[in-house]
Coordinates of C-alpha atoms in Angstrom, one line a residue:
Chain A
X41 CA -14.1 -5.8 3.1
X42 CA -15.8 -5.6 6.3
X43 CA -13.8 -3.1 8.7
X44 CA -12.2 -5.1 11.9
X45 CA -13.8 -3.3 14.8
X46 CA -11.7 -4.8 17.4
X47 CA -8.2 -4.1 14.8
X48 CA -9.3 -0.8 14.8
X49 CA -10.2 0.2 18.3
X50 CA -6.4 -1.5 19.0
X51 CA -5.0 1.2 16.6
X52 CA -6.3 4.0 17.9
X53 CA -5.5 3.0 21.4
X54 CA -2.1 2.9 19.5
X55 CA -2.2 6.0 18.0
X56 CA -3.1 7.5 21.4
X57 CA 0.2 6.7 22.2
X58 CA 1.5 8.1 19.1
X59 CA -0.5 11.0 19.6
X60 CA 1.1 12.0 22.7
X61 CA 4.3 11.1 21.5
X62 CA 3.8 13.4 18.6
X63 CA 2.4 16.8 18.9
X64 CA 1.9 17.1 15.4
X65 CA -1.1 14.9 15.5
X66 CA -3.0 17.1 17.5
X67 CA -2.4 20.5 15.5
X68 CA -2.8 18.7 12.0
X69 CA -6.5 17.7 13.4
X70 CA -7.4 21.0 14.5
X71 CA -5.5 22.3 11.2
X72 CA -7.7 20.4 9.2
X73 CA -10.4 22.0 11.7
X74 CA -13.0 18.8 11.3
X75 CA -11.8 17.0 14.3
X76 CA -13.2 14.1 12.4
X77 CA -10.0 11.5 12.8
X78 CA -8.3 11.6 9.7
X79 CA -4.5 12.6 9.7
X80 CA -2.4 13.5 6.8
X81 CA 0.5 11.4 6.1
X82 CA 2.9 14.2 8.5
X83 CA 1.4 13.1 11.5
X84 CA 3.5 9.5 11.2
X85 CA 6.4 11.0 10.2
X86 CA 9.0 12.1 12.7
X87 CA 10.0 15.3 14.3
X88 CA 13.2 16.0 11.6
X89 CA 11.0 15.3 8.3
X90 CA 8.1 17.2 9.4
X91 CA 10.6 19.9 10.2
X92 CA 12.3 19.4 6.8
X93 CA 9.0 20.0 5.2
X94 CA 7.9 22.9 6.8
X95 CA 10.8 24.7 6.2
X96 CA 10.8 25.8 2.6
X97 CA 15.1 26.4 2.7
X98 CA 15.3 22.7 3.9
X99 CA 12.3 21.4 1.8
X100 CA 14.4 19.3 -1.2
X101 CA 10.7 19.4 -2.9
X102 CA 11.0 23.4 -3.2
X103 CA 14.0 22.6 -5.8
X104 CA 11.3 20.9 -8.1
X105 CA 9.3 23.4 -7.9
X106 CA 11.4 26.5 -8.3
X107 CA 12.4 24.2 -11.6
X108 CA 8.5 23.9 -12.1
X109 CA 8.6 27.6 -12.1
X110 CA 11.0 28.0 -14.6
X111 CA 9.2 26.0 -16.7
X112 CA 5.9 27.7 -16.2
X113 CA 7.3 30.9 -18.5
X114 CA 9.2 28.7 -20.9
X115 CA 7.9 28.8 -24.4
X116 CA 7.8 25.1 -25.4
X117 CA 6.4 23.2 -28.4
X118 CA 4.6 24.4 -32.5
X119 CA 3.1 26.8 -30.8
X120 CA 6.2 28.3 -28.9
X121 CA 3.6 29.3 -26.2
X122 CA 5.1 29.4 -22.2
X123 CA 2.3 27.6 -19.7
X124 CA 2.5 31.3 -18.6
X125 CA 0.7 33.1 -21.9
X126 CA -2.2 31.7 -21.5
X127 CA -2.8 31.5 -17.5
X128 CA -0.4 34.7 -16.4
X129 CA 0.4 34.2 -13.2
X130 CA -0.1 30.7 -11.6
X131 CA -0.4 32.2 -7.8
X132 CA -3.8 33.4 -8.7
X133 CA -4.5 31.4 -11.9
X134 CA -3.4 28.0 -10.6
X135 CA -4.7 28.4 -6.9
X136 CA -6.9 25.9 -5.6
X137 CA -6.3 23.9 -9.1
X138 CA -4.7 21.0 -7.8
X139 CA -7.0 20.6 -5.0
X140 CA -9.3 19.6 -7.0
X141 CA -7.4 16.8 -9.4
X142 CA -8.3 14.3 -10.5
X143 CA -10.9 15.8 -12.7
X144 CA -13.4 14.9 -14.9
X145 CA -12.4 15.9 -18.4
X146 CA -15.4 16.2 -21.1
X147 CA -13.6 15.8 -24.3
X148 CA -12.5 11.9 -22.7
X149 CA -15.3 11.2 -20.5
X150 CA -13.3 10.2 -17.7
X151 CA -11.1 12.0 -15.3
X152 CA -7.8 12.9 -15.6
X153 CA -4.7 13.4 -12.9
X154 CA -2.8 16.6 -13.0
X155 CA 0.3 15.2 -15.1
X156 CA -2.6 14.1 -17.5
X157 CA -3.7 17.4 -18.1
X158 CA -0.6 19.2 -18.2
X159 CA 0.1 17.1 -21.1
X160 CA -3.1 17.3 -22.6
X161 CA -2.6 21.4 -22.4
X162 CA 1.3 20.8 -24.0
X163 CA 0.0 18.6 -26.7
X164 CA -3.0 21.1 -27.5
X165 CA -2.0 24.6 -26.5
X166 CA 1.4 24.2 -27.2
X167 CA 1.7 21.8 -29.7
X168 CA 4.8 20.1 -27.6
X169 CA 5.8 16.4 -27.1
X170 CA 4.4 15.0 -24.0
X171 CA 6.7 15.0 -20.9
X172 CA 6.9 11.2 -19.7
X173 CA 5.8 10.0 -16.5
X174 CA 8.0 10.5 -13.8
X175 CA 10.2 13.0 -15.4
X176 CA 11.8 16.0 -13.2
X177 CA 9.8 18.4 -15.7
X178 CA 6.3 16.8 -15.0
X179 CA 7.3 16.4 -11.3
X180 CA 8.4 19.9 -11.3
X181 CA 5.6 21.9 -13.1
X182 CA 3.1 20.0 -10.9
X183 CA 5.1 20.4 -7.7
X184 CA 4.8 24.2 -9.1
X185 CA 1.0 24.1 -10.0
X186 CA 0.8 21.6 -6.3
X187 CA 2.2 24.5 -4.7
X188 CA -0.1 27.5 -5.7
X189 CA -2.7 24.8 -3.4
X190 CA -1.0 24.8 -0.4
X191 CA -2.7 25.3 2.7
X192 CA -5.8 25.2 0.8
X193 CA -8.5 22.4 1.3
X194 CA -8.2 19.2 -1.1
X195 CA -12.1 20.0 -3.2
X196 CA -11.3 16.5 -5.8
X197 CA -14.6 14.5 -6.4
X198 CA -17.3 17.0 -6.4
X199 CA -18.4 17.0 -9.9
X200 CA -20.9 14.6 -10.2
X201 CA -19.9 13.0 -13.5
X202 CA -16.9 11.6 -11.2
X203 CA -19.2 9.4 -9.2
X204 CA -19.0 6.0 -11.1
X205 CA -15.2 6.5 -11.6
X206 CA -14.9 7.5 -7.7
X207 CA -16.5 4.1 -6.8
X208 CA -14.8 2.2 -9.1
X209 CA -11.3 3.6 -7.4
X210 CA -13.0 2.4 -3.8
X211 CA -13.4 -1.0 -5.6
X212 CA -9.9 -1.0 -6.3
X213 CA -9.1 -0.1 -2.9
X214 CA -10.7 -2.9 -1.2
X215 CA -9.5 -5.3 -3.6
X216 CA -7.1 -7.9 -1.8
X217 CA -4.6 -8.6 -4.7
X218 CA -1.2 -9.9 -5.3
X219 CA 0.2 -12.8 -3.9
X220 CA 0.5 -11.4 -0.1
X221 CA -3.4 -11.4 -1.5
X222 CA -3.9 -7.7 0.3
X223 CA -6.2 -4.9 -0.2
X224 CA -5.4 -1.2 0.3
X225 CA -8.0 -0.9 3.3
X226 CA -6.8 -4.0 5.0
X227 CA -3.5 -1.7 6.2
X228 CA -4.8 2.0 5.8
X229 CA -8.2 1.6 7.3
X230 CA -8.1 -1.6 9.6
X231 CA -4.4 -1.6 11.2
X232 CA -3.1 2.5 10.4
X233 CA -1.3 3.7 12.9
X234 CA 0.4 -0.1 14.1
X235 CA 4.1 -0.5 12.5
X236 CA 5.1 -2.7 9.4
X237 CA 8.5 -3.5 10.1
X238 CA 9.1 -0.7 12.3
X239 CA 7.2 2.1 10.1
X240 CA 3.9 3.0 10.8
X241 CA 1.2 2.4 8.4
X242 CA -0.5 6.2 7.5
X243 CA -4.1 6.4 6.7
X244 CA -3.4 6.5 2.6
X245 CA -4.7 10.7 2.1
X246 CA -2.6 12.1 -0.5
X247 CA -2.5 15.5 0.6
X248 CA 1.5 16.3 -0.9
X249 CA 2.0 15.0 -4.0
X250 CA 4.5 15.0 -5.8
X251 CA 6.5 14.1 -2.6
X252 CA 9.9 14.4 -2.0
X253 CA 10.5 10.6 -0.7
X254 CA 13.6 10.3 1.3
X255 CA 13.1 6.1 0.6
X256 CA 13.9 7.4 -3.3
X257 CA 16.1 10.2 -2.8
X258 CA 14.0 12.3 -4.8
X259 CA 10.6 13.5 -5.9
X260 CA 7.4 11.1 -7.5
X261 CA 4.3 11.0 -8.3
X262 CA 1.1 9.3 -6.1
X263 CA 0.9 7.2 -9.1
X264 CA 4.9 6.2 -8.2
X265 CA 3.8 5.4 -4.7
X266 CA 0.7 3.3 -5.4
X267 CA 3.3 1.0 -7.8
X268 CA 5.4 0.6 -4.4
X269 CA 2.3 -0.6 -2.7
X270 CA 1.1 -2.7 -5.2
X271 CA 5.0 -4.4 -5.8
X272 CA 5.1 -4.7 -2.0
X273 CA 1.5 -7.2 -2.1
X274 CA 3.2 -8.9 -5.2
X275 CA 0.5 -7.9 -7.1
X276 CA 0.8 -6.6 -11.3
X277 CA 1.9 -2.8 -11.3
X278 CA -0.5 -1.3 -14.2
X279 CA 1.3 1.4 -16.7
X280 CA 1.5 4.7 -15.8
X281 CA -1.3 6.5 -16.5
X282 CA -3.7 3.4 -16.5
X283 CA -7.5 4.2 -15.8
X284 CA -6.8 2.3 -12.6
X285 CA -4.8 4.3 -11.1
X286 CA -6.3 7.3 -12.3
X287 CA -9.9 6.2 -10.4
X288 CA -7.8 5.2 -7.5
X289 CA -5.9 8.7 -7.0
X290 CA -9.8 9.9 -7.5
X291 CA -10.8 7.6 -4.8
X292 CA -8.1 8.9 -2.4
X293 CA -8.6 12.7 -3.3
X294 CA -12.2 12.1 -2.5
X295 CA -11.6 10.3 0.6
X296 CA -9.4 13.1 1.8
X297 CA -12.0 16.1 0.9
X298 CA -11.5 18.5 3.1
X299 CA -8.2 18.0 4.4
X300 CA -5.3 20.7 3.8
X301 CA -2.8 20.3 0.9
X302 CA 0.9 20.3 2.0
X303 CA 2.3 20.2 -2.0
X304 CA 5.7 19.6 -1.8
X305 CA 5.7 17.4 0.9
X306 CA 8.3 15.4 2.3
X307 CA 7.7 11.8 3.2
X308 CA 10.2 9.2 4.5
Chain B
X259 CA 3.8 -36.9 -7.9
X260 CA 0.4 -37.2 -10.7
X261 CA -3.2 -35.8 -10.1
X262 CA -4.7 -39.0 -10.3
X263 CA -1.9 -40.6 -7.3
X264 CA -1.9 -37.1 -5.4
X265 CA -6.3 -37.6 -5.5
X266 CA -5.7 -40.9 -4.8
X267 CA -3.7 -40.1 -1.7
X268 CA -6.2 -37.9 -0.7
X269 CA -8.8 -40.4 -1.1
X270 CA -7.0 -42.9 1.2
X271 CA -6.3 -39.8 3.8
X272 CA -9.7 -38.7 3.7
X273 CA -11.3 -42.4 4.0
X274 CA -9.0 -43.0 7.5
X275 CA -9.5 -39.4 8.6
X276 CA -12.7 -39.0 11.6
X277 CA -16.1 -37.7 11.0
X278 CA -14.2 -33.8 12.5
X279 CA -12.4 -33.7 8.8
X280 CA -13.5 -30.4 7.6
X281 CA -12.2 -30.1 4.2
X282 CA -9.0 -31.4 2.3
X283 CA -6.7 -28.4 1.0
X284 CA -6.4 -28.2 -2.4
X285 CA -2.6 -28.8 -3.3
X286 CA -1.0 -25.7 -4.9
X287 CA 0.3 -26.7 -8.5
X288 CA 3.2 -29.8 -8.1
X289 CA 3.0 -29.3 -4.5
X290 CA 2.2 -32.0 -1.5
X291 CA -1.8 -32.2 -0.5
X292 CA -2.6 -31.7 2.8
X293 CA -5.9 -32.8 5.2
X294 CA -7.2 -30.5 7.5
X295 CA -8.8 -31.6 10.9
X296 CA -10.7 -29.0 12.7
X297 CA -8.0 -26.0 12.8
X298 CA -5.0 -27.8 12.4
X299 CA -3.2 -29.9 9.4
X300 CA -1.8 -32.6 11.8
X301 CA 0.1 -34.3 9.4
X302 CA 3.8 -32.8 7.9
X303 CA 3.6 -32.2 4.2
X304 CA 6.9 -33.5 3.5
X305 CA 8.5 -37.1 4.4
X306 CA 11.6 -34.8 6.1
X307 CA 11.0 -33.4 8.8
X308 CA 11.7 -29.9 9.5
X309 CA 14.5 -27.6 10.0
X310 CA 14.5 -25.3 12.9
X311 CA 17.5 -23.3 12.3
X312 CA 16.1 -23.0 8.6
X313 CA 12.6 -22.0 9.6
X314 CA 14.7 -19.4 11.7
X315 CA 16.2 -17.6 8.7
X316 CA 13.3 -17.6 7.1
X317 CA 11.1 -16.5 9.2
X318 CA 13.8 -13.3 9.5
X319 CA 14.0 -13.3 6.2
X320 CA 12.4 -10.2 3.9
X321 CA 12.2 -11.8 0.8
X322 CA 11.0 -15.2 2.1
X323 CA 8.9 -15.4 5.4
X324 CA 8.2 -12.0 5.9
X325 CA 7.2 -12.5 9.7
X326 CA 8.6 -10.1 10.8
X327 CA 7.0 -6.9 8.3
X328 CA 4.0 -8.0 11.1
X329 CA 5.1 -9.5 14.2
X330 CA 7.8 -9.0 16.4
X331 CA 9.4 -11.9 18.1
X332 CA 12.8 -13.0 19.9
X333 CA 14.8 -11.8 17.0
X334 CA 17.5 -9.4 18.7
X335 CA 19.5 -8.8 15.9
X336 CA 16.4 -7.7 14.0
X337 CA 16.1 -4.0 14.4
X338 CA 12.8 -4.0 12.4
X339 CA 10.0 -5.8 13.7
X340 CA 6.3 -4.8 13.1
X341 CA 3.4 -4.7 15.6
X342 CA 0.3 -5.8 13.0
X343 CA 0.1 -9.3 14.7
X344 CA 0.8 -11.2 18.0
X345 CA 4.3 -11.2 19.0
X346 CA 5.7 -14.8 17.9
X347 CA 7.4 -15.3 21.2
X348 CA 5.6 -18.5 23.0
X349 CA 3.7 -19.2 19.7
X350 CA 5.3 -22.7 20.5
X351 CA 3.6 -23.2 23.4
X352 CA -0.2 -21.7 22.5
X353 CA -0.4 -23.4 19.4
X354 CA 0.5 -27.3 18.5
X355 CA 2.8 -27.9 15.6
X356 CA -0.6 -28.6 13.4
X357 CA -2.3 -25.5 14.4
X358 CA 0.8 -23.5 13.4
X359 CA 0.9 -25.6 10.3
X360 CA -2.7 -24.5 9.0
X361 CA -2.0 -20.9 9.8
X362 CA 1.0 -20.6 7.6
X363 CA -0.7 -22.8 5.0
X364 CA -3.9 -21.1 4.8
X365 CA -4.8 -19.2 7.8
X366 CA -8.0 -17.8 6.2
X367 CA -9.9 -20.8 6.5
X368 CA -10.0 -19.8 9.9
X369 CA -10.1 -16.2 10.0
X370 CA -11.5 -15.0 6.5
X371 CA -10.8 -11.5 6.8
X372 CA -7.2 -12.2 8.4
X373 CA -4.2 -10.0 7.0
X374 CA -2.1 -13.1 7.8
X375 CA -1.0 -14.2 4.1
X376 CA -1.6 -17.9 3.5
X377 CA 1.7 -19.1 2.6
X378 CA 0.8 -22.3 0.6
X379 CA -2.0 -21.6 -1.8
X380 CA -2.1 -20.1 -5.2
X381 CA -6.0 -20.4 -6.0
X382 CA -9.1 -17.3 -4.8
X383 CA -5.7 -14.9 -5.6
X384 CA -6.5 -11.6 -8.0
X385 CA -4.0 -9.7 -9.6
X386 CA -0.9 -11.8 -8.8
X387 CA 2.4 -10.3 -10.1
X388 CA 3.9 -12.1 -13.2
X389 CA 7.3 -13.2 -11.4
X390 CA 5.0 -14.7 -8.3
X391 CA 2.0 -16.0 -10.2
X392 CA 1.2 -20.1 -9.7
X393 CA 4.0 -19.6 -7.3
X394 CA 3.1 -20.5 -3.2
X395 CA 5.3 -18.2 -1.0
X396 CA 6.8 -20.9 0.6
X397 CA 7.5 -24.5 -0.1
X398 CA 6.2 -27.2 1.5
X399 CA 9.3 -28.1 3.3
X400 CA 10.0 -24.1 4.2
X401 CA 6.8 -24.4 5.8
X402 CA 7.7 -27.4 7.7
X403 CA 11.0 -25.7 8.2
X404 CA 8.7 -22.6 10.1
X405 CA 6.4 -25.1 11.9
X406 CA 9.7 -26.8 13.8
X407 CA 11.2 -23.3 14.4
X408 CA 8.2 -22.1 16.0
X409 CA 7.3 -25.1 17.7
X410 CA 10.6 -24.0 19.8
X411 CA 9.6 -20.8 20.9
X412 CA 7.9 -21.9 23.9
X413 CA 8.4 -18.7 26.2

């Protein structure tokens, strides 16, 4: 759709406001160090979550991942083989890693989120059931495997083969759907920053996933969030895992290149 | 009422309507037609005429109007009110009762890239949930019910 100038000059004059309201805004710009206007989902939130998050004794997120932890050295599956056996130890192995999910994976010809590709390594390395979507062991092991990228910039979409799948996720994004017959852009790009019964809208960059959502009392995937959006526009949810939402996440990731992962964290 | 009486209708509508008729909205699946003339729908779409106190409720309503996920109005029990759109206080005295009506039927006839949702219209959708497909999100009365509770918020 074509971007509303005059919507979007309105919300930053908004977020002006916000901004001086909020002095996260200003340090998660010069955090991200590009001064280029894009601001992480933290810089909504308000002074008590962005404290929680920070704050790795108060974080709820960290109890996923100290689970994901535990799970990274258990022997699981055929093969009785711990994540750990193969990739040691995950601060060094597994930094950067989730930075840079989605990714293309050659054996499917088509990307892959991280859940996906823990259980594509459980079914093939380990020879182990996969776990299903949303469970607290998926959440947990990629909360783990989130964490060794925090503080790191997000590097998702460089490969080249992801460039069809990358536009097809912006198609998705600026597809009005549902029966409130909305697209993704029309609240992220054209009116972030204004309120939607009373909560401002963000600018959509997934930088923390899996979040600890204190709307669900507990941690979820992107993949979780983007169902919320989609039942909130009335619009058909698609399965978990659907190429959809896989080349959306993409679309995201790519869009918020550059910016610095906050894996686990902690959204209202 | 049929196709061939609800066309008919129309017909007779259009014929009497002046040369300013700009289209006739198509009428969602067992739902009233309506005619639009320049930006309004002058005409009700129901024989009874509409409910203010109703069109209150709903318009605070979160599963029904949904007015107030976007604007914010004289609803001072409403703790949650959103800032996306104009504030609804007054909207009775900037708009007639048949400009109001063709922005809650289908506002994007006016504005095409509007986020305002058209709230009587089912066609041009993509994706529509299964429990809200072929479904308008309002009635033709609820909306008639909206128009007379906005029509009263003149300050």
């Amino acid at each position: 759709m074509t971007p509303r100038q005059p919507g979007r000059m309105t919300a930053r004059a908004a977020l002006a406001g916000l901004a001086a309201a909020l002095p996260a805004v200003a340090c998660l710009a010069q955090q991200d160090g590009r001064q280029d206007g894009r601001l992480s989902g933290s810089a909504f939130m308000s002074a008590e979550t962005r404290e929680m998050q920070a704050d790795d004794a108060a974080n709820p997120g960290m109890l996923s991942v100290l689970d994901g932890e535990a799970l990274w050295s258990r022997k699981e599956g055929a093969a009785g083989r711990a994540c750990a056996d193969c990739h040691s130890d995950a601060a060094t192995s597994m930094r950067g890693v989730a930075a840079r999910f989605p990714a293309f994976d050659a054996a499917r010809n088509a990307p892959v989120n991280l859940d996906q590709r823990i259980n594509i390594c459980r079914a093939e390395k380990q020879g182990a059931a996969p776990f299903a979507w949303e469970s607290p062991e998926i959440l947990a092991l990629s909360a783990y495997v989130g964490l060794q990228s925090r503080g790191l910039p997000i590097t998702a979409g460089e490969d080249p083969r992801l460039a069809p799948f990358i536009e097809r996720g912006r198609g998705f994004y600026s597809l009005r759907q549902g029966q409130l017959d909305l697209a993704c852009a029309s609240c992220h790009d054209d009116n972030w920053g204004r309120l939607l019964g009373s909560s401002p809208i963000p600018q959509a960059h997934p930088t923390g996933y899996p979040i600890y959502r204190l709307e669900w009392q507990g941690m979820g995937s992107l993949q979780r969030r983007l169902r919320n959006c989609l039942a909130g526009v009335r619009a058909e949810p698609f399965a978990y895992g659907a190429p959809e939402y896989v080349e959306l996440e993409l679309f995201l990731m790519t869009r918020a290149h550059g910016m610095v992962m906050e894996t686990p964290a902690v959204r209202p | 009422m049929t196709g061939a009486a609800a066309g008919l209708v129309l017909a007779l509508a259009l014929s009497a309507m002046p040369a300013q008729v700009r289209a006739a909205g198509p009428a969602p699946a067992g739902e009233p037609a309506y005619a639009v003339v320049g930006d309004e729908i002058p005409a009700p779409l129901t024989g009874q005429p509409g409910d203010a106190a109703r069109g209150r409720a709903i318009a605070a309503s979160r599963q029904k109007g949904l007015c107030l996920l976007c604007h914010s109005g004289p609803f001072p029990e409403e703790r949650f009110q959103g800032n996306l759109a104009p504030d609804l206080a007054g909207v009775g005295a900037r708009l007639s009762e048949g400009r109001l009506r063709l922005r809650l039927v289908d506002g994007r006839r006016l504005d095409p890239d509007t986020i305002m949702p058209s709230y009587y219209r089912t066609d041009g959708l993509n994706r529509v949930g299964a429990a809200w497909r072929d479904r308008t999100l309002l009635t033709a009365q609820e909306i008639e019910d909206l128009v007379a509770f906005l029509a009263t918020l003149r300050n």
